[in-house]
Each structure stands twice: as C-alpha cells, then as structure tokens.
Amino acid sequence: MITYTGHLRGDGMRVAVVASRFNDLITERLAEGAHDALVRHGVDESSITLVWTPGAFELPLVARRLAESGDHDAVVCVGAVIRGATDHYTHVATQCAAGIQRVTLDTGVPVVFGVLTTDTTEAALDRAGGKLGNKGFEAATTAVEMVDLLRQLPKSAGPV
Ligand code: INI
C-alpha cells in the first residue's frame, strides 16, 4: 500500500490570505490566526500576502485572481457570515462556499474555506480566537498541509 499524507512544513511556500472586512471585529482575528499559523509552520513572513475584500461574497473572485497569478502556492479565505433578519445570510454564505470550491477545482491551487457561518456574533467570536479556537489558524494549517500533499502526489496526466 502506498500512503500519502501532507505534513506541516511551510518553508519555501508562498501563501495568500484573503480576508473580508464585513464583521471585521471577527475577521481581523481570523486573519491574525491565519498569519500566526503560517509563520509557526515555517512560511517566511515575506512570502505571505494579505488582501482585504469588502465582504465574504467577494472572496472567490479575489481568490481566483491570486490563484491564477502563479505567485501563491495556496490561498486562505477568511470571513464571517452572521445570520441576520433576512435570508441575505444564506445567499452570501452559499455563494461564497460554492465560489471558493469552484476556484480551487478550476485552478488546482488549494483555496481553503476559513469562513465562519454562524447564527450569532458570540458564536463567531468563540471561533475567532475564543474558547473554540481560531478558524483562521485552522484554515491556514490546512493550506500548508494541502500544498505539501499535492507536491507529493503524482501529477495529473490531464485530459486525453
Ligand atoms: N458579508 C459578510 O462577509 N458577512 C455577512 O454576514 C454579510 N451579511 O450578513 O450581509 C455580508 N454581506 C455583504 C456581502 O458579502 C457583499 O459584500 C455585498 O452583498 C456586496 O456584494
């Protein structure tokens, strides 16, 4: 049996973090968590790029631009979509998740979903450096593992 597993070795990796400003009390903490994880896993400070978007809905487009640039081995998206009085939340959260998945599959670059979707601000704060950890840190850790994993796997032969 041949087994592959990604390791948390980020030396030599170039990673972009895309953060949405909407609910910035939370997203600033997620972005900090992502940065912290990248540095802890060996990514050089000068190889980290941080880009801010207005909201989570805009994350996929910016992630695509960064993924297609060839300048980044992975893109980490962080945001906070918090349920309000209307169903706006559902549209933003659903399209953000679907868009990020599409970008990663279309480009082959790991684009990680570090977007909180919660009912309350409190639940988001719990996951942005509070009692339930930091989703930004987790997302950046996933990015490092995925880059390392993809580097080990045989290259795709592509369409015939
Ligand atoms: N954007 C968020 O990142 N989080 C939210 O909770 C949110 N809500 O609830 O409205 C939100 N809306 C803005 C959206 O992401 C776009 O920026 C906007 O619709 C313009 O395209």
PDB file of N, CA and C and ligand atoms in Angstrom, residues 20 22-23 55-58 80-82 88 92, ligand 1:
ATOM      1  N   SER A  20     -12.250  39.134   4.481  1.00  0.00           N
ATOM      2  CA  SER A  20     -13.328  40.086   4.188  1.00  0.00           C
ATOM      3  C   SER A  20     -13.501  41.034   5.373  1.00  0.00           C
ATOM      4  N   PHE A  22     -16.211  42.805   6.207  1.00  0.00           N
ATOM      5  CA  PHE A  22     -17.528  42.735   6.847  1.00  0.00           C
ATOM      6  C   PHE A  22     -17.375  41.930   8.140  1.00  0.00           C
ATOM      7  N   ASN A  23     -17.894  42.459   9.240  1.00  0.00           N
ATOM      8  CA  ASN A  23     -17.698  41.844  10.571  1.00  0.00           C
ATOM      9  C   ASN A  23     -16.207  41.811  10.930  1.00  0.00           C
ATOM     10  N   GLY A  55     -16.664  42.082   1.425  1.00  0.00           N
ATOM     11  CA  GLY A  55     -17.445  41.080   2.142  1.00  0.00           C
ATOM     12  C   GLY A  55     -17.060  39.680   1.706  1.00  0.00           C
ATOM     13  N   ALA A  56     -17.720  38.682   2.319  1.00  0.00           N
ATOM     14  CA  ALA A  56     -17.417  37.285   2.006  1.00  0.00           C
ATOM     15  C   ALA A  56     -17.818  36.938   0.568  1.00  0.00           C
ATOM     16  N   PHE A  57     -18.833  37.617   0.067  1.00  0.00           N
ATOM     17  CA  PHE A  57     -19.304  37.339  -1.288  1.00  0.00           C
ATOM     18  C   PHE A  57     -18.204  37.598  -2.311  1.00  0.00           C
ATOM     19  N   GLU A  58     -17.307  38.531  -2.004  1.00  0.00           N
ATOM     20  CA  GLU A  58     -16.236  38.913  -2.944  1.00  0.00           C
ATOM     21  C   GLU A  58     -15.000  38.027  -2.820  1.00  0.00           C
ATOM     22  N   ALA A  80     -16.582  36.151   7.883  1.00  0.00           N
ATOM     23  CA  ALA A  80     -17.581  35.856   8.915  1.00  0.00           C
ATOM     24  C   ALA A  80     -18.952  36.241   8.392  1.00  0.00           C
ATOM     25  N   VAL A  81     -19.780  35.240   8.155  1.00  0.00           N
ATOM     26  CA  VAL A  81     -21.144  35.486   7.708  1.00  0.00           C
ATOM     27  C   VAL A  81     -22.061  35.154   8.888  1.00  0.00           C
ATOM     28  N   ILE A  82     -22.759  36.178   9.354  1.00  0.00           N
ATOM     29  CA  ILE A  82     -23.560  36.023  10.571  1.00  0.00           C
ATOM     30  C   ILE A  82     -25.027  36.249  10.226  1.00  0.00           C
ATOM     31  N   HIS A  88     -30.502  37.076   3.465  1.00  0.00           N
ATOM     32  CA  HIS A  88     -29.260  37.526   2.813  1.00  0.00           C
ATOM     33  C   HIS A  88     -28.100  36.611   3.195  1.00  0.00           C
ATOM     34  N   VAL A  92     -25.223  34.828   0.743  1.00  0.00           N
ATOM     35  CA  VAL A  92     -23.800  35.159   0.854  1.00  0.00           C
ATOM     36  C   VAL A  92     -23.000  33.906   1.225  1.00  0.00           C
TER      37      VAL A  92
HETATM   38  N1  INI B   1     -20.778  39.834   4.138  1.00  0.00           N
HETATM   39  C1  INI B   1     -20.106  39.144   5.066  1.00  0.00           C
HETATM   40  O1  INI B   1     -18.891  38.910   4.913  1.00  0.00           O
HETATM   41  N2  INI B   1     -20.736  38.693   6.179  1.00  0.00           N
HETATM   42  C2  INI B   1     -22.070  38.917   6.390  1.00  0.00           C
HETATM   43  O2  INI B   1     -22.580  38.498   7.447  1.00  0.00           O
HETATM   44  C3  INI B   1     -22.780  39.644   5.419  1.00  0.00           C
HETATM   45  N3  INI B   1     -24.199  39.904   5.625  1.00  0.00           N
HETATM   46  O3  INI B   1     -24.807  39.298   6.510  1.00  0.00           O
HETATM   47  O4  INI B   1     -24.787  40.710   4.899  1.00  0.00           O
HETATM   48  C4  INI B   1     -22.110  40.110   4.270  1.00  0.00           C
HETATM   49  N4  INI B   1     -22.726  40.815   3.318  1.00  0.00           N
HETATM   50  C5  INI B   1     -22.032  41.563   2.296  1.00  0.00           C
HETATM   51  C6  INI B   1     -21.647  40.691   1.108  1.00  0.00           C
HETATM   52  O5  INI B   1     -20.575  39.833   1.421  1.00  0.00           O
HETATM   53  C7  INI B   1     -21.212  41.548  -0.080  1.00  0.00           C
HETATM   54  O6  INI B   1     -20.082  42.313   0.277  1.00  0.00           O
HETATM   55  C8  INI B   1     -22.310  42.501  -0.573  1.00  0.00           C
HETATM   56  O7  INI B   1     -23.509  41.797  -0.774  1.00  0.00           O
HETATM   57  C9  INI B   1     -21.878  43.188  -1.889  1.00  0.00           C
HETATM   58  O8  INI B   1     -21.651  42.198  -2.913  1.00  0.00           O
END
